[in-house]
Coordinates of C-alpha atoms in Angstrom, one line a residue:
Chain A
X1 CA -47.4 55.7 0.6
X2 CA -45.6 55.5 4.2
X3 CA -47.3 56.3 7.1
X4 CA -45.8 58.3 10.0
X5 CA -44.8 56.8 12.3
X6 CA -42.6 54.5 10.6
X7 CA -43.1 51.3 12.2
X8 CA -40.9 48.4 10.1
X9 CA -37.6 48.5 8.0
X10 CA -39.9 47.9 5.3
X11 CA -41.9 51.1 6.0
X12 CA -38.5 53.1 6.4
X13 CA -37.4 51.6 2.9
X14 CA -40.5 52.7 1.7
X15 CA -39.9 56.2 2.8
X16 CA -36.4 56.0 1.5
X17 CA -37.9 55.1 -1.7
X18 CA -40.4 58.4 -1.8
X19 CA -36.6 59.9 -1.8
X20 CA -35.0 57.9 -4.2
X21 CA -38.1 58.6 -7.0
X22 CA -37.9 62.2 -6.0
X23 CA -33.9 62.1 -7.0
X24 CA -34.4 59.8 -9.8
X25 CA -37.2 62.1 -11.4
X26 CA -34.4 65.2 -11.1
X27 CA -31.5 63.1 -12.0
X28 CA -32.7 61.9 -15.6
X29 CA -29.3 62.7 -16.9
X30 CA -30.6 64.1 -20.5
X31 CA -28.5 66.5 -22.0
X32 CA -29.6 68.8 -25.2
X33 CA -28.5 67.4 -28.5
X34 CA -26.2 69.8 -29.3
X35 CA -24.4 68.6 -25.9
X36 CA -25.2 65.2 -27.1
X37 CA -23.8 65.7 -30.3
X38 CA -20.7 67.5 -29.1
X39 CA -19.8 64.5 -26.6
X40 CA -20.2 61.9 -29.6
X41 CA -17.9 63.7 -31.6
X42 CA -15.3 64.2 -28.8
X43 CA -15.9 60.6 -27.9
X44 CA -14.6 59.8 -31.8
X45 CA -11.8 62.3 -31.5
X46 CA -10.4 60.2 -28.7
X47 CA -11.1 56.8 -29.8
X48 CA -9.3 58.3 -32.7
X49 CA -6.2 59.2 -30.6
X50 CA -6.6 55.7 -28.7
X51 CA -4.4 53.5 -30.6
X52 CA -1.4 56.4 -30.1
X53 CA -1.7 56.4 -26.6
X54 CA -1.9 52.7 -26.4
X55 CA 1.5 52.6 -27.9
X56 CA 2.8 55.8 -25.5
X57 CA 1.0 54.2 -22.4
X58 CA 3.0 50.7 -23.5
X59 CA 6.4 52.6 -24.4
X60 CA 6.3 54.5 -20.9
X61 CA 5.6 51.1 -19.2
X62 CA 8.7 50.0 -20.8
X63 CA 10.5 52.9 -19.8
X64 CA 9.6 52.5 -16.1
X65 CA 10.0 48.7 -15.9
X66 CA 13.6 49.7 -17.3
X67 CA 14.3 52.3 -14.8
X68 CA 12.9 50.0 -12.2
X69 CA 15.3 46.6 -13.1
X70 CA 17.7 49.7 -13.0
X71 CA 17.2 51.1 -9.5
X72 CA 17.2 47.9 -8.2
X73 CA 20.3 46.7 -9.4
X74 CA 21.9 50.2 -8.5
X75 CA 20.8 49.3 -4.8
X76 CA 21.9 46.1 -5.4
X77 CA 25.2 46.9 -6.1
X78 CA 25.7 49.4 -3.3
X79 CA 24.4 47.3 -1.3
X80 CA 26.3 44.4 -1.9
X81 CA 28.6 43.9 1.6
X82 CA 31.2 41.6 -1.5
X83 CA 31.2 44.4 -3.6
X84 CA 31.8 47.3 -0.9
X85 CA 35.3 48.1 -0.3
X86 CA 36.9 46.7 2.2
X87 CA 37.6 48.5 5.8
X88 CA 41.2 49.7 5.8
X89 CA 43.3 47.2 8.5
X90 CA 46.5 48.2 10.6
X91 CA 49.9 46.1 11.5
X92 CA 52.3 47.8 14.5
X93 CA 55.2 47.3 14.7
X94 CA 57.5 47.1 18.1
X95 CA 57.8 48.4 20.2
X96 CA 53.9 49.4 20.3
X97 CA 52.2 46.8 21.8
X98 CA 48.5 46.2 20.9
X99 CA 45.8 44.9 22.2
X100 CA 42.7 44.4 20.1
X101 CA 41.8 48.2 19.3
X102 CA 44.4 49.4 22.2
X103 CA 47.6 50.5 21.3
X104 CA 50.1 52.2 23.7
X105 CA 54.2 52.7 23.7
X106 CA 56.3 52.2 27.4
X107 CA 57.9 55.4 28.4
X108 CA 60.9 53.4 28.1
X109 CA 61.0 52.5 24.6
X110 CA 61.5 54.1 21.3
X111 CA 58.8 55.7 18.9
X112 CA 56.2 52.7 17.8
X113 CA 54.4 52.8 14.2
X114 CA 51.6 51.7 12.8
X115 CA 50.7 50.8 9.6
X116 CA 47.6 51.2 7.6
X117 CA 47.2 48.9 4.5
X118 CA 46.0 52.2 2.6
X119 CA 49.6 53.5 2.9
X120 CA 48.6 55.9 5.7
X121 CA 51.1 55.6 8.7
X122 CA 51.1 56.7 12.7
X123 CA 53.6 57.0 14.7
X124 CA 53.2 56.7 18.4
X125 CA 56.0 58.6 20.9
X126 CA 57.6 56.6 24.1
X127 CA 54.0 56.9 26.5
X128 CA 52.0 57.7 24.3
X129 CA 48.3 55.5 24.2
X130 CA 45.4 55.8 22.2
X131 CA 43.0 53.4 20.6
X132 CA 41.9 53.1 16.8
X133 CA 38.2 53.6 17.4
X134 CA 37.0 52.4 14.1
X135 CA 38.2 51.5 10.6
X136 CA 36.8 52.5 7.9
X137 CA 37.2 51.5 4.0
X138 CA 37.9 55.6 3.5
X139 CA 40.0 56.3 6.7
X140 CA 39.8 55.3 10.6
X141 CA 38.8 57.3 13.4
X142 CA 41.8 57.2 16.2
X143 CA 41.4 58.3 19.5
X144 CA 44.5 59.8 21.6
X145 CA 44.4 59.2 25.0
X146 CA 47.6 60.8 26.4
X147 CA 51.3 61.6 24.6
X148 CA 52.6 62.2 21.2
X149 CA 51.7 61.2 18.2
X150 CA 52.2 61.6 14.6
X151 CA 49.7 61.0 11.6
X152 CA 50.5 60.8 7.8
X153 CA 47.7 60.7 5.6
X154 CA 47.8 59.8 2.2
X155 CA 45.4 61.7 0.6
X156 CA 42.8 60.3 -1.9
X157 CA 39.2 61.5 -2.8
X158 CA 36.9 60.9 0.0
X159 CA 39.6 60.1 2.2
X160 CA 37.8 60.2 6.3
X161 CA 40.3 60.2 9.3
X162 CA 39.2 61.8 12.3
X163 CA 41.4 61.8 15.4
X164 CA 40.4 63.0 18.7
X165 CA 42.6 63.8 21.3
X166 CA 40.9 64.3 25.1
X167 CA 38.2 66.9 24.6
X168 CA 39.5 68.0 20.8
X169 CA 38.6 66.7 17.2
X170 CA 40.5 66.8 14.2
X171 CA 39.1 66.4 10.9
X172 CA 41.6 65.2 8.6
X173 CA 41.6 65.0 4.5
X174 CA 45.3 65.2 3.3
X175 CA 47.8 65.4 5.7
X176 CA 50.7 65.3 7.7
X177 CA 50.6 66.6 11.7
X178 CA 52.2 65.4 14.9
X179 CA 49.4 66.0 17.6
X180 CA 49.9 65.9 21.5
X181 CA 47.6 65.7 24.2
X182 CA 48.4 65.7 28.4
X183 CA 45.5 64.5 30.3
X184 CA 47.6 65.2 33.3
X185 CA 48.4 69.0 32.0
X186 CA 45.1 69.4 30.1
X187 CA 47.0 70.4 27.2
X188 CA 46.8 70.1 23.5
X189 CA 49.0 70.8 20.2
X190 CA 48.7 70.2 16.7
X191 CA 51.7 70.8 14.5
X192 CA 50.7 71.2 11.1
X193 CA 53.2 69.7 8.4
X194 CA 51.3 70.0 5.1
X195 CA 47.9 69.9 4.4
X196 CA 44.8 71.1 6.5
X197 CA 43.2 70.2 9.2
X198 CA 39.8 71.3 11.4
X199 CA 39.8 71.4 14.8
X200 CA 37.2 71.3 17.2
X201 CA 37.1 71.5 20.9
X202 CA 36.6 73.5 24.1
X203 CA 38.0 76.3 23.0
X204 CA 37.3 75.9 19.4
X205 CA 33.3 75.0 19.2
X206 CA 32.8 76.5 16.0
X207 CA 36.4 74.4 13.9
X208 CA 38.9 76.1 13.8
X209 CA 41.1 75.2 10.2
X210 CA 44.7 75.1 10.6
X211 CA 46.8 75.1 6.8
X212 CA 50.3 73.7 6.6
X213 CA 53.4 75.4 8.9
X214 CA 50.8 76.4 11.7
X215 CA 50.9 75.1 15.7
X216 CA 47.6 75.3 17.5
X217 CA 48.2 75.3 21.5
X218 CA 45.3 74.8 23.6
X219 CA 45.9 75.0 27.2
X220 CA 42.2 74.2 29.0
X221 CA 43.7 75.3 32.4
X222 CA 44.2 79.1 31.5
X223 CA 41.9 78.6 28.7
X224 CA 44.0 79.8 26.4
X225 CA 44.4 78.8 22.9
X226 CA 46.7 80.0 20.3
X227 CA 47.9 79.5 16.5
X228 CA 51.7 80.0 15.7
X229 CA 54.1 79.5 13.0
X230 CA 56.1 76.1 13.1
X231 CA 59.5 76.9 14.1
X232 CA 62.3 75.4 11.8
X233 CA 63.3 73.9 14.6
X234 CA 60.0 72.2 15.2
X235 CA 60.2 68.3 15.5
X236 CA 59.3 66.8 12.3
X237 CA 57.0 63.9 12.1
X238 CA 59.3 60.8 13.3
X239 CA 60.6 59.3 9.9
X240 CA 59.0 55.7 9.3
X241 CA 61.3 53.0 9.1
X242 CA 62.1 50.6 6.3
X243 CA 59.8 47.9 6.5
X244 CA 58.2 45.0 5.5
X245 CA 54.5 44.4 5.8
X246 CA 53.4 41.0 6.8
X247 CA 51.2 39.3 3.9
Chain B
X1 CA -17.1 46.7 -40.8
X2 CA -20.3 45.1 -39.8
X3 CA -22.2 48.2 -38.2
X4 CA -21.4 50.5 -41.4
X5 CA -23.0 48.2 -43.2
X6 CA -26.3 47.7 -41.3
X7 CA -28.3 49.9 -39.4
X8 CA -26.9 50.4 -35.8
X9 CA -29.8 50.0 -34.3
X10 CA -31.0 46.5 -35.9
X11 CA -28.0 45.0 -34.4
X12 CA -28.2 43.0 -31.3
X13 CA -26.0 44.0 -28.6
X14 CA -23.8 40.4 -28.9
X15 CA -22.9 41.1 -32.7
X16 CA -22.3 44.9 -31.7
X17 CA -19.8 43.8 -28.9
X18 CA -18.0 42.0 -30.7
X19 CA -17.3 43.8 -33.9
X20 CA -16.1 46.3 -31.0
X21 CA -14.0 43.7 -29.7
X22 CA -12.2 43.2 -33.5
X23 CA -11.6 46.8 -33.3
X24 CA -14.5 48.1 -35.1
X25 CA -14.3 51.9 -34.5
X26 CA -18.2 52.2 -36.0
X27 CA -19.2 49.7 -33.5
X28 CA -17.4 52.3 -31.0
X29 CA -19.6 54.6 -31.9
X30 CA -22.7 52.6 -32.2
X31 CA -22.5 51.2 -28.3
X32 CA -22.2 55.2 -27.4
X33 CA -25.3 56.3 -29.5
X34 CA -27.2 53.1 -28.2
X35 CA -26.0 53.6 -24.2
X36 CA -24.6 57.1 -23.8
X37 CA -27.8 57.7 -21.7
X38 CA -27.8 55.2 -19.7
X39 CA -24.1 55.5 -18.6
X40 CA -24.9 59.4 -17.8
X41 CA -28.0 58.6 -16.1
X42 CA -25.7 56.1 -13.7
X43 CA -23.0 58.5 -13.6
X44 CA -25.6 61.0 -12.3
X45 CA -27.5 59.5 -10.1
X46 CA -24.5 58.1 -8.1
X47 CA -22.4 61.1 -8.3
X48 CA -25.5 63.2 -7.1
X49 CA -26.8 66.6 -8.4
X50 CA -23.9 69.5 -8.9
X51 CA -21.9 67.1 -10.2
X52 CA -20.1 67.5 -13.7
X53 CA -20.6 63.7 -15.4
X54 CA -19.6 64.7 -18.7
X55 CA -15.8 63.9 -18.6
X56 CA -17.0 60.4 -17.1
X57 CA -19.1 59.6 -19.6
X58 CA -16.0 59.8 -21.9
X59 CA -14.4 57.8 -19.7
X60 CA -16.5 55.3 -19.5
X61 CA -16.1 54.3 -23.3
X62 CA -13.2 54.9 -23.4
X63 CA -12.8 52.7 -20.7
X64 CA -14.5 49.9 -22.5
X65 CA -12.5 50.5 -25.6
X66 CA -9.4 49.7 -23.8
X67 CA -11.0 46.6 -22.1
X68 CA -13.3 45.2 -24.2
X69 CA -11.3 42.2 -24.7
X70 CA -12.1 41.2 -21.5
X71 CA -15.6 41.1 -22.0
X72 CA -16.9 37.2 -21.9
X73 CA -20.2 37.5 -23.0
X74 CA -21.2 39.7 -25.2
X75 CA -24.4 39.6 -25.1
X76 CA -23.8 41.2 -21.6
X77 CA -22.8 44.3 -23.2
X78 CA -25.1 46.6 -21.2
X79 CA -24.0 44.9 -17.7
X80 CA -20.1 45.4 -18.9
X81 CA -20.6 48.9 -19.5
X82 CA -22.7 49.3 -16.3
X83 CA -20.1 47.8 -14.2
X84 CA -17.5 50.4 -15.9
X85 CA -19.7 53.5 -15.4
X86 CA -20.2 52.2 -11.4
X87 CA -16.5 51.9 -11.4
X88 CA -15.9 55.3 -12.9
X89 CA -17.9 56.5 -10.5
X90 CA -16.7 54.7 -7.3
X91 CA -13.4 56.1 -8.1
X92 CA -14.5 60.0 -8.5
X93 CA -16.1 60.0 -5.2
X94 CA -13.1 58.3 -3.5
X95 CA -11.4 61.1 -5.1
X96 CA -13.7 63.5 -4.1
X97 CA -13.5 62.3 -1.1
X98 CA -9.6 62.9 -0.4
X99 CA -10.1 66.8 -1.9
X100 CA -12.7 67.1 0.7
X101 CA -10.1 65.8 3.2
X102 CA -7.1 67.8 1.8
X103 CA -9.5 70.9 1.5
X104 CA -9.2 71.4 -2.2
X105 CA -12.7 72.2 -2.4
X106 CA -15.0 73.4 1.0
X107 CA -16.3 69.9 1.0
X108 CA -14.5 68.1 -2.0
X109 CA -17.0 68.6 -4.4
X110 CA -17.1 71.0 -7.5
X111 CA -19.3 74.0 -7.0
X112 CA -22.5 73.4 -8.0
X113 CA -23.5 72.2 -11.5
X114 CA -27.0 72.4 -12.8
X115 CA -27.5 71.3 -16.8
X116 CA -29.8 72.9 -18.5
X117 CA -31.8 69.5 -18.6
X118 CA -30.7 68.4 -15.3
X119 CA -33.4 69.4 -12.8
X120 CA -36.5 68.8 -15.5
X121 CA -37.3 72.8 -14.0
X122 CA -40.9 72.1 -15.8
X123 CA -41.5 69.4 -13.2
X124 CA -39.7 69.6 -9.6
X125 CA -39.9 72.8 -7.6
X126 CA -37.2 74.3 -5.7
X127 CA -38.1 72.3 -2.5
X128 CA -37.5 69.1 -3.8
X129 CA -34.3 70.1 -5.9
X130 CA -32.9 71.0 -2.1
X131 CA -34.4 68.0 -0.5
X132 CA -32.3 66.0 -3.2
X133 CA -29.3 68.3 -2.4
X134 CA -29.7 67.5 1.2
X135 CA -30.6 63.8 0.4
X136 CA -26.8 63.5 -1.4
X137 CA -25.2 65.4 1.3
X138 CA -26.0 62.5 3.6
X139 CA -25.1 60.0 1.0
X140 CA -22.0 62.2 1.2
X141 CA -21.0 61.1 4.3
X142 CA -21.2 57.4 3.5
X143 CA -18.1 55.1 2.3
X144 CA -18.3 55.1 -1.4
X145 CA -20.0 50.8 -2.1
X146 CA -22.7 51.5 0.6
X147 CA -23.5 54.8 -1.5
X148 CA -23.7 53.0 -4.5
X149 CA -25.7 50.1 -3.0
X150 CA -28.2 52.9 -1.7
X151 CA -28.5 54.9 -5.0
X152 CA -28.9 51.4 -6.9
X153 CA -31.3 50.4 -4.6
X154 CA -33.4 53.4 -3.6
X155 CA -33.0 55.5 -6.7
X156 CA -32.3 53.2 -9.4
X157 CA -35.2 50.7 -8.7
X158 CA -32.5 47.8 -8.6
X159 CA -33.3 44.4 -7.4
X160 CA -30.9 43.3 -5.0
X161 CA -29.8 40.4 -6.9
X162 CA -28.7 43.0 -10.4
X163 CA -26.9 45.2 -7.3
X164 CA -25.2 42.2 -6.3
X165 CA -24.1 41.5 -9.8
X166 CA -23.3 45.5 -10.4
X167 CA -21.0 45.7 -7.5
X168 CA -19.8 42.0 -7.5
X169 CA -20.7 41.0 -4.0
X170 CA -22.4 38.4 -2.6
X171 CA -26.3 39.2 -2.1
X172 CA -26.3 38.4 1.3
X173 CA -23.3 41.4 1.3
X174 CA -26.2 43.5 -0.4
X175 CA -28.3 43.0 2.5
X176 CA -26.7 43.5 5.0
X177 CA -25.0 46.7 3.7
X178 CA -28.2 48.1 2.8
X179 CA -29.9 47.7 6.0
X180 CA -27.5 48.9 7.7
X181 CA -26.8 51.9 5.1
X182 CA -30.5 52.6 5.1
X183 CA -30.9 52.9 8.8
X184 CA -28.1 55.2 9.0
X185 CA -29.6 57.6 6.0
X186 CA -33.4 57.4 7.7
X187 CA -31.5 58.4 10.9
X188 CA -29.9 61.6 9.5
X189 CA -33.2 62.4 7.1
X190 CA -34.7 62.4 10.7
X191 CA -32.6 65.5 11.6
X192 CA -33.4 67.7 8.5
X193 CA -36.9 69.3 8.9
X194 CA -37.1 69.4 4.7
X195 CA -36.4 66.0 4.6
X196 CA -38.8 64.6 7.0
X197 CA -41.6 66.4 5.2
X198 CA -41.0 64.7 2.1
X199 CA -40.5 61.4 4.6
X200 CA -43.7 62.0 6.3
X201 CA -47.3 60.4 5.3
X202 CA -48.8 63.2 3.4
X203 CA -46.4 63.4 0.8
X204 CA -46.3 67.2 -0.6
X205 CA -47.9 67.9 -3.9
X206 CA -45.0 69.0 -5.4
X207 CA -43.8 65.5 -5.5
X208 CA -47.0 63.9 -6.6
X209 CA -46.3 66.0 -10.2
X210 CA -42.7 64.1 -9.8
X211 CA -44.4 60.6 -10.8

């Protein structure tokens, strides 16, 4: 019997133990035989089924270790920078003259080209400049800086060519379009040969789509912008010479 | 088939365990007749009073039909299935734990369960059923091995050497927990007014019929 007030741990333990033969005369765990009888037969009824589910429990094991090696060899593969596609890579010709990711034409000089190695092809009008911002194994992004340019597309699934020209963004897929933009003016104009293109900008926040035959003019001064048919008359994208690519 | 042939209960644990270990489904059923009671009485006592055992039970055995290869020494039958049945347990109250914490139940436990043999109604009165209640709601709030070590200890009547063994610790792991465990439940027994009665030097008559 403990005495109050507890003086030792062993006193407190023996307190604890008034508690503990308190629960453990409650907590005899006896059930009624028909309880007792009903878990020995369900007991039987799933040692019964045991042997079943041994074989499902080692079949789904299976199963998952499969789709597991699976996965991993899925990531592997995506993963894999030797068996990703390669990024697409350009050759100019003259007169454009390029350095590193810059690429510009002298006011003096003819139209300049460059050439994608998926078949894609830009073409660069005397003063124009703009950089090719990245390349990518689906497309490039190419930034306009001021002037004229032209951009064929070849279009493939998944194709991604962006171009942005001073405040404006074109999203391309498919396409064929000659695109200027003036720094100097503040102007910009997208002719739209075939194909589709999204445009967005200062005065086009939300995209503005543009199908095949249509001129977008965007003036930021008088914040204006406008969509027009192409004129017949309406310069065609320079025609690419005959030549041959560099190994 | 060794146990259909003799009487179940003439048969010494080693032989039983391992005609269970060849596969022996009668053998199966012999360990349950011979230990069913003792596995619930575990299951109960750690799990604490509203506590639905039954499903555990099962478990257990079924348990130790899937691992009874692993069994070493047959003879140790009863500490094997011990060990399961603190296992079983140790994982429903972790479980109960994280229902408590994502609020599937108000405090992660089932509603209250009361067997019809559970209480032995002849013997305790409703004082000492709640000061048990209140005695698991402070175990409760314990991790789940110093729980066990407590109920072992306190409720069981274990030495601290078979605790040791049961939880596969060191003793002097035992020890410490249990000091440390037990200072923390006489601490929070000292904040119920129920509790502290049944603490306290006179203990209540009720109890005395208890023993």
């Amino acid at each position: 019997m403990t005495r109050w007030p507890i003086s030792s741990p062993d006193d407190r333990d023996a307190a604890l133990d008034t508690l503990g033969r308190m629960a453990r005369a409650q907590l005899t765990g006896s059930v009624s035989p028909q309880e007792e009888a009903e878990a020995r037969r369900r007991l039987r009824t799933q040692l019964a089924r045991e042997p079943h589910r041994e074989s499902a429990r080692r079949r789904a094991k299976v199963w998952i270790g499969a789709a597991a090696v699976a996965a991993a060899a899925a990531i592997i593969v995506v993963r894999s920078p030797w068996l990703r596609r390669p990024a697409l890579t350009f050759d100019v010709d003259l007169p454009v003259v390029s350095e590193r990711d810059y690429i510009h034409v002298p006011i003096t000089a003819p139209s300049g080209h460059v050439a994608f190695s998926d078949g894609s092809k830009l073409t660069l009008s005397p003063g124009c400049r703009g950089r090719i911002v990245a390349l990518h194994p689906d497309g490039a992004e190419i930034g306009l800086e001021d002037g004229r340019a032209s951009l064929e597309v070849v279009h493939r699934p998944g194709t991604r060519w962006s171009v942005a020209a001073g405040p404006f963004a074109i999203q391309v897929t498919g396409t064929a379009f000659d695109v200027r933009w003036s720094g100097a003016r503040e102007t910009f104009e997208v002719d739209l040969h075939s194909g589709s293109v999204t445009i967005r900008g200062p005065l086009a926040a939300s995209g503005i789509e543009l199908g095949a035959g249509q001129k977008l003019i965007a003036d930021l001064r008088a914040s204006q912008l406008r969509i027009e048919r192409l004129t017949p008359n309406t310069q065609a994208p320079t025609s690419w010479p005959t030549r041959t690519r560099p190994p | 088939m060794l146990v259909a042939r003799q009487e179940p209960t003439t048969i010494d644990d080693a032989t039983l365990a391992r005609s269970a270990m060849s596969g022996d489904a009668g053998a199966h059923t012999a360990i349950w007749d011979r230990y069913h009671p003792v596995v619930r009485r575990i299951l109960r006592r750690t799990m604490g009073p509203g506590s639905e055992v039954e499903d555990h039970v099962q478990e257990v055995f079924l348990r130790f039909y899937r691992n009874s290869a692993l069994l070493r020494n047959p003879s140790a039958l009863r500490s094997f299935l011990f060990g399961i049945a603190l296992r079983v347990a140790a994982s429903e109250l972790r479980s109960r734990r994280i229902r408590g914490w994502l609020r599937l139940t108000p405090d992660g436990t089932l509603d209250d369960y009361v067997g019809p043999h559970d209480a032995a109604p002849e013997q305790a009165d409703a004082d000492a059923r709640e000061a048990v209640k209140r005695l698991y709601a402070i175990l409760d709030r314990l991790d789940t091995e110093c729980r066990l070590a407590f109920v072992l200890h306190h409720v069981e009547g274990l030495e601290l050497l078979e605790i040791a063994a049961a939880l596969g610790v060191s003793l002097a792991t035992v020890k410490r927990g249990l000091t440390r465990v037990s200072a923390r439940v006489w601490a929070s027994a000292q904040g119920d007014r129920l509790l502290i009665e049944y603490l306290d030097a006179g203990e209540p008559a009720s109890l005395e019929k208890l023993r």
